[in-house]
Short mmCIF file of C-alpha atoms in Angstrom, two decimals:
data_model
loop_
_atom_site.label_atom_id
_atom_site.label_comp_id
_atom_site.label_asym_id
_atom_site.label_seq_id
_atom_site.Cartn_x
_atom_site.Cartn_y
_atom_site.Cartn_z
CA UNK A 1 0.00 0.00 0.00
CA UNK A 2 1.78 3.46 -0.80
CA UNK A 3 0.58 5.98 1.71
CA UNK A 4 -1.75 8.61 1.15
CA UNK A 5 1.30 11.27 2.28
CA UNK A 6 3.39 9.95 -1.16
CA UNK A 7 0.22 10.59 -3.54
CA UNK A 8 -0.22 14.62 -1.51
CA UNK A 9 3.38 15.75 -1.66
CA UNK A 10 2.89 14.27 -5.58
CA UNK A 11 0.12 16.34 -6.08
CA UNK A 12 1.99 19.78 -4.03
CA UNK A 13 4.58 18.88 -6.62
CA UNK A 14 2.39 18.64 -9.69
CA UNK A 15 0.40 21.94 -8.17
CA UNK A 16 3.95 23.69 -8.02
CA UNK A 17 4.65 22.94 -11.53
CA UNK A 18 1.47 24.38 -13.17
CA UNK A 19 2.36 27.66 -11.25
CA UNK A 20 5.72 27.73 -12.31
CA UNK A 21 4.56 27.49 -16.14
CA UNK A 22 1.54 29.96 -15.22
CA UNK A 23 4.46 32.48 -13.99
CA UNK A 24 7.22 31.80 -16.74
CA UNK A 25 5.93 30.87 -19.60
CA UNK A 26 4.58 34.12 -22.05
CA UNK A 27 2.89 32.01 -24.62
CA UNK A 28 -0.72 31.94 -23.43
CA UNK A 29 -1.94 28.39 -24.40
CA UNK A 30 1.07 26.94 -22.49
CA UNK A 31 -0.54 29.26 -19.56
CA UNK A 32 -3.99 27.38 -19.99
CA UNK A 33 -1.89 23.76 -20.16
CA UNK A 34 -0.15 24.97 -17.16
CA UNK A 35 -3.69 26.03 -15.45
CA UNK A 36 -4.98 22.35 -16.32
CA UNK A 37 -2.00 20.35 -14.64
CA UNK A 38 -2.93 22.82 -11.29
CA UNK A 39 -6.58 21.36 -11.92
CA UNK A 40 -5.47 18.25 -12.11
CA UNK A 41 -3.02 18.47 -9.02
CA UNK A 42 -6.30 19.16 -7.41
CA UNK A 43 -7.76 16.19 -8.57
CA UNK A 44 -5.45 14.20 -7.45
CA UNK A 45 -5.02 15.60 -4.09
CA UNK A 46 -9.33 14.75 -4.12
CA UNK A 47 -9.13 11.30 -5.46
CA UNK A 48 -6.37 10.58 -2.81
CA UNK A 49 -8.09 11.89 0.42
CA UNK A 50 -11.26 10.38 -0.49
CA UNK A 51 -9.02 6.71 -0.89
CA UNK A 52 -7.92 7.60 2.54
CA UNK A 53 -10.86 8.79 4.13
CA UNK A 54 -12.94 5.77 2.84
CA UNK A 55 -15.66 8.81 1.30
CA UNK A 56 -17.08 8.94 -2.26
CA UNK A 57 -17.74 12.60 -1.86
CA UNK A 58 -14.24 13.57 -2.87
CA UNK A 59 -14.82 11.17 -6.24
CA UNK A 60 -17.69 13.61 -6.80
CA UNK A 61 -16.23 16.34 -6.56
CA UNK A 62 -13.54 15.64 -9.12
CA UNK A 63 -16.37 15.03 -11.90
CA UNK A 64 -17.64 18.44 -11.18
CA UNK A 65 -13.52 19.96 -11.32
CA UNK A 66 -13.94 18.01 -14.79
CA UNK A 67 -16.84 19.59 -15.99
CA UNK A 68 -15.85 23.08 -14.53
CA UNK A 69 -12.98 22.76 -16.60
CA UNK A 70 -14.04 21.27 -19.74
CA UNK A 71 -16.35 24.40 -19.92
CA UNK A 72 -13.16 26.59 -18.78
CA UNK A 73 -11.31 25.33 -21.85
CA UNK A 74 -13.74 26.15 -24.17
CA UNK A 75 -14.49 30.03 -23.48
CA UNK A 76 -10.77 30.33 -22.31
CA UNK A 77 -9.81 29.04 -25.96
CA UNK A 78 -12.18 30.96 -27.79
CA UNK A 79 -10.43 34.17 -26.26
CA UNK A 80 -7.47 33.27 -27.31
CA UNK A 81 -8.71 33.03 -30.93
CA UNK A 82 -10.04 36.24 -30.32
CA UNK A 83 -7.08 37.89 -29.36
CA UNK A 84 -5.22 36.04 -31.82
CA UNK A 85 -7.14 37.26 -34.48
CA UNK A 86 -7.74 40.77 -33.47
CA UNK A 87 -4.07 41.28 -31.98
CA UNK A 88 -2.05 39.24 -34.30
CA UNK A 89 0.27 37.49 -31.12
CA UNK A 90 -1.00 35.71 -27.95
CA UNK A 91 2.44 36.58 -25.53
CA UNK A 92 1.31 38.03 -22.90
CA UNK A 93 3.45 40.59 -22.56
CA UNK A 94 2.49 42.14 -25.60
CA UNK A 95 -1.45 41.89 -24.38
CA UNK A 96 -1.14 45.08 -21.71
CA UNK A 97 -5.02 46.91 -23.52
CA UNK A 98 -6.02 46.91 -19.78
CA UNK A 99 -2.81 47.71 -18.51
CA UNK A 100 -1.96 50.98 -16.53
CA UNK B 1 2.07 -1.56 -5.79
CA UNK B 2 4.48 0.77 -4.33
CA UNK B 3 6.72 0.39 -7.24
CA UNK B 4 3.76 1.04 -9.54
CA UNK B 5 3.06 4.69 -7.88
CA UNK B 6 7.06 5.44 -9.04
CA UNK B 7 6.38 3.87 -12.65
CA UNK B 8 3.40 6.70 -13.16
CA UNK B 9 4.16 8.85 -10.37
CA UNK B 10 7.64 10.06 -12.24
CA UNK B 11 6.39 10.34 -15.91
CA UNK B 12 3.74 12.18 -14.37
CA UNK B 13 6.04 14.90 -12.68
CA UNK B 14 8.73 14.49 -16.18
CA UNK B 15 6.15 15.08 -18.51
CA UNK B 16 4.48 18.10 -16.76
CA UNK B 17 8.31 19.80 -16.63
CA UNK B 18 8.06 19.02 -20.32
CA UNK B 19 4.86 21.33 -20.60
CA UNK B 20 5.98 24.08 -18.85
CA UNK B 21 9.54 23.64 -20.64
CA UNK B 22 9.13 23.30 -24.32
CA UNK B 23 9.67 25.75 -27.24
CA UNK B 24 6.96 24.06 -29.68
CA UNK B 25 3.64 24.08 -28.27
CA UNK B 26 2.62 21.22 -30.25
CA UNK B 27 5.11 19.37 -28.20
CA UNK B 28 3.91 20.62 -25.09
CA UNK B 29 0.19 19.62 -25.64
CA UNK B 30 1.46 15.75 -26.83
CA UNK B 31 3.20 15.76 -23.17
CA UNK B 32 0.35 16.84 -21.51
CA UNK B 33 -1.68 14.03 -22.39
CA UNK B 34 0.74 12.25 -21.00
CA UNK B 35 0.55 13.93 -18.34
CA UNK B 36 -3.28 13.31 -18.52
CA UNK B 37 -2.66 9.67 -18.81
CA UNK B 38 -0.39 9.33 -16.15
CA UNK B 39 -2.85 10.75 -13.46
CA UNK B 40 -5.64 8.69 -14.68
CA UNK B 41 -3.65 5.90 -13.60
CA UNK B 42 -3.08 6.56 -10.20
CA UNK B 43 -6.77 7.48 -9.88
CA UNK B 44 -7.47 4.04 -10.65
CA UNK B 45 -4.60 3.08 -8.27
CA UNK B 46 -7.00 4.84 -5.63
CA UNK B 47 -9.53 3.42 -6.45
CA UNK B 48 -11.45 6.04 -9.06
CA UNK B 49 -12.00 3.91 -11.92
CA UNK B 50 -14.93 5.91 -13.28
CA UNK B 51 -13.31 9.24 -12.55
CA UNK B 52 -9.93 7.52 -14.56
CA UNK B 53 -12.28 6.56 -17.48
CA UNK B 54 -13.99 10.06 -17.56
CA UNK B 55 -10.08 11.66 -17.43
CA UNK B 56 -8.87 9.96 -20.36
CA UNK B 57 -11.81 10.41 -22.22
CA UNK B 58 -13.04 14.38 -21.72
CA UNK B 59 -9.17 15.45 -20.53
CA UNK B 60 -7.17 13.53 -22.99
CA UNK B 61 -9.60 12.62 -25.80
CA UNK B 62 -12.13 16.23 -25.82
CA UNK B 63 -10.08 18.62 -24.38
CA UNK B 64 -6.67 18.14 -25.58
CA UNK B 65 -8.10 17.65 -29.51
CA UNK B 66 -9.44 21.69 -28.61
CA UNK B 67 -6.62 22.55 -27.71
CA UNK B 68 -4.15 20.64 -30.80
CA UNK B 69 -7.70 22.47 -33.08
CA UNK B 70 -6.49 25.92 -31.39
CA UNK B 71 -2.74 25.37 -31.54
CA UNK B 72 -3.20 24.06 -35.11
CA UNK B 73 -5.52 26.45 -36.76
CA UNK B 74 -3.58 29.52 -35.11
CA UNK B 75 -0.18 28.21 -36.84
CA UNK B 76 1.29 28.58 -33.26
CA UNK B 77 4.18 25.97 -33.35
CA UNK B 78 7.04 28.30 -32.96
CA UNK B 79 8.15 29.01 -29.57
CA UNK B 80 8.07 32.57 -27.90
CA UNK B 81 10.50 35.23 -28.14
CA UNK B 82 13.86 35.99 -26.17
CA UNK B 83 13.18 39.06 -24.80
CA UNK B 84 12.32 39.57 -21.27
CA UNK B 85 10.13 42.33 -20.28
CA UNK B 86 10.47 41.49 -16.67
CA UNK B 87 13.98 41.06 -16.09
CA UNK B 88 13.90 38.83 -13.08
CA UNK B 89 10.85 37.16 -13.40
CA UNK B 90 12.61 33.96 -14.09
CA UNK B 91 14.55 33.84 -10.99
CA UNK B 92 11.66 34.94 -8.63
CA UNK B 93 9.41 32.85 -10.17
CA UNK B 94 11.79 29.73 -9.30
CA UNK B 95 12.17 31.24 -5.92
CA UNK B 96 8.48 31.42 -4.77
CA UNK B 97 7.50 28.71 -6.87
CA UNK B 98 9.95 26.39 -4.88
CA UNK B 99 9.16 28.04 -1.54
CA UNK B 100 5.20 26.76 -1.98
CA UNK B 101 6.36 23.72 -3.04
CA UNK B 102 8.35 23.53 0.21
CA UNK B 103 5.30 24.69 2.39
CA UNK B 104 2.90 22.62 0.32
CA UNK B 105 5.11 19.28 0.96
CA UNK B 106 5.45 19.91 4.73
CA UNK B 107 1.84 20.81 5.07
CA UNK B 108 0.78 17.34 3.11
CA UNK B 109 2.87 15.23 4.70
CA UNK B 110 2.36 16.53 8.68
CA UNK B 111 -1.41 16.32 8.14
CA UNK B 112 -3.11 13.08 9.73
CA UNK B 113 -6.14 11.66 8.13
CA UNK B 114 -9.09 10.04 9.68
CA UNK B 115 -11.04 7.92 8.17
CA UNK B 116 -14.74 9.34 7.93
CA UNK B 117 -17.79 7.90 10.17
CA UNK B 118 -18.92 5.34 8.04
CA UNK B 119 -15.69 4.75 5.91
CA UNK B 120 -16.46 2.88 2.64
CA UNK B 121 -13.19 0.31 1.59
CA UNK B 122 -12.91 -0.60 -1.91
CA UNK B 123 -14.64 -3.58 -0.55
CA UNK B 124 -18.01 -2.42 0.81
CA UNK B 125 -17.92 -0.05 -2.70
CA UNK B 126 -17.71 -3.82 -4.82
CA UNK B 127 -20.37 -4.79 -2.64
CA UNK B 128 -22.59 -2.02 -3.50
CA UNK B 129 -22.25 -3.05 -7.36
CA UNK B 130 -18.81 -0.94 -7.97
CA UNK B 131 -17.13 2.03 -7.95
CA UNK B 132 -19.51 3.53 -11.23
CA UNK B 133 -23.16 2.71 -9.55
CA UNK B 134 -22.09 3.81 -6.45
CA UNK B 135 -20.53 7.58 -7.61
CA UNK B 136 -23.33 7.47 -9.85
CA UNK B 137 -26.39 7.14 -7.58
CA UNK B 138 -24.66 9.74 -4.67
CA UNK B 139 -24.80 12.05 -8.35
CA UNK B 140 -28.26 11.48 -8.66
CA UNK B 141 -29.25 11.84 -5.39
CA UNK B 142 -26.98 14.01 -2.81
CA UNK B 143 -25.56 16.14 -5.55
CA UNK B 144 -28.37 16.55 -7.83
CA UNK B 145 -28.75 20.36 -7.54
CA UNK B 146 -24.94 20.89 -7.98
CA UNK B 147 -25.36 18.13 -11.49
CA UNK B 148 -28.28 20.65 -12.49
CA UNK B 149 -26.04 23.29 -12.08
CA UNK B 150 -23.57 22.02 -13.74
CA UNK B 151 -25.52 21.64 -16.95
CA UNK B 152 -26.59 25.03 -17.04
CA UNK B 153 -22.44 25.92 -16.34
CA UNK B 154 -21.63 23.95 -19.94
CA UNK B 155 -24.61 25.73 -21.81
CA UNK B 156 -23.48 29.21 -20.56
CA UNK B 157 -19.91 27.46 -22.13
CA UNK B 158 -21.24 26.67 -25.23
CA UNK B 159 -23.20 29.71 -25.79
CA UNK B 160 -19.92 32.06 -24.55
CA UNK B 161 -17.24 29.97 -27.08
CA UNK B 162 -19.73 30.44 -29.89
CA UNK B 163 -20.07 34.15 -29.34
CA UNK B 164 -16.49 34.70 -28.54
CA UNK B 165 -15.23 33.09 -31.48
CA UNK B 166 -17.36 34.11 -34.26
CA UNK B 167 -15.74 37.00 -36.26
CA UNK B 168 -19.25 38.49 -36.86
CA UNK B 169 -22.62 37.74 -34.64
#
């Protein structure tokens, strides 16, 4: 049996390297990939506890992270294309219309 | 099974460095099914084999073909230019990003967990006619108004793609 601590510290790991590509990366669909390995470092954290705690609830949960971010993807992507299109580049440095 | 966890647990962690780290996007979206793939099987190490069937196929089948249809049809497979507008952001980046990781790993691994009143093993859930029926009918039942919801969350999704990517309503 592994213990529940190995699958955790996994998933802090995981988490760690979504926000790592969230803060270094520029390209903004490597931003979204990035935001979907931190959703799924969530997951797993979820899926883990509920193992450990002997609950379903946590299983649950994780269908509704799926759906949450299934519909995330979609409008997330279709601003991109938007930008894309209207700005000709998706870094996100060169995105600053709101910026101060 | 503790060797297993190490034979996903590490492409897991290798391929989502490969995300994060690649020049070609393309490349970066091929590892992150991998990535996908990997975590679906530890869920059904932990016993989630419906939630591991629903990853690979919405995560790694639906998902990831939007996002290859985006990185495709937007001619994005170059990587992103040298030049830094924030001249450190880099370093600090590595800096805070390990110091969570740090506070993240001690905070996991000091936590004890107690199993719930009423604690289900993968036994009683085989019992009840598997894991599927069993996430399925708390679904339907306990978690109805949040499944409603949910619905109503994927139409808004639809309705907001469609108007944000059409070039003239």
């Amino acid at each position: 049996m592994v213990p529940v601590a190995n699958y955790l510290i996994l998933s802090a790991v995981l988490f760690t390297i979504g926000v790592l590509g969230v803060l270094i990366r520029r390209n903004a669909i490597v931003i979204f990939m990035s935001i979907e390995i931190m959703l799924n470092a969530a997951n797993l954290a979820f899926i883990a506890l509920a193992d450990a705690k002997g609950s379903l609830a946590g299983q649950v949960f994780v269908f509704f992270v799926l759906a949450v971010a299934a519909a995330e993807v979609a409008v997330g992507l279709a601003i991109i294309v938007a930008i894309s299109r209207q700005q000709g580049t998706i870094d996100v440095d060169e995105i600053n219309l709101l910026k101060w | 099974m503790e060797a297993f966890f190490w034979v996903v647990a590490i492409p897991a962690t290798v391929s989502a460095v490969g995300v994060v780290m690649m020049r070609d996007t393309v490349y970066s979206a091929l590892l992150l099914v991998v990535h996908l793939l990997a975590v679906a099987v530890l869920f059904v190490l932990l016993n989630a084999q419906l939630i591991a069937a629903v990853q690979v196929v919405v995560y790694a089948g639906a998902i990831m073909v939007l996002f290859l249809f985006v990185i495709m049809m937007l001619g994005l497979g170059r990587g992103e230019g040298v030049k830094e507008k924030l001249p450190l952001q880099r370093p600090v980046a590595l800096l805070f990003g390990g110091a969570m990781a740090i506070l993240l790993g001690v905070v996991m691994s000091q936590t004890t967990i107690q199993p719930v009143a009423g604690a289900l093993t993968p036994g009683d859930v085989l019992a009840m006619g598997g894991n599927t029926q069993v996430v399925g009918r708390l679904l339907f039942s306990d978690y109805l108004l949040a499944f409603e919801v949910t619905s109503i969350l994927l139409l808004v999704a639809i309705i907001g793609a469609v108007v944000l990517a059409k070039r003239r309503l």
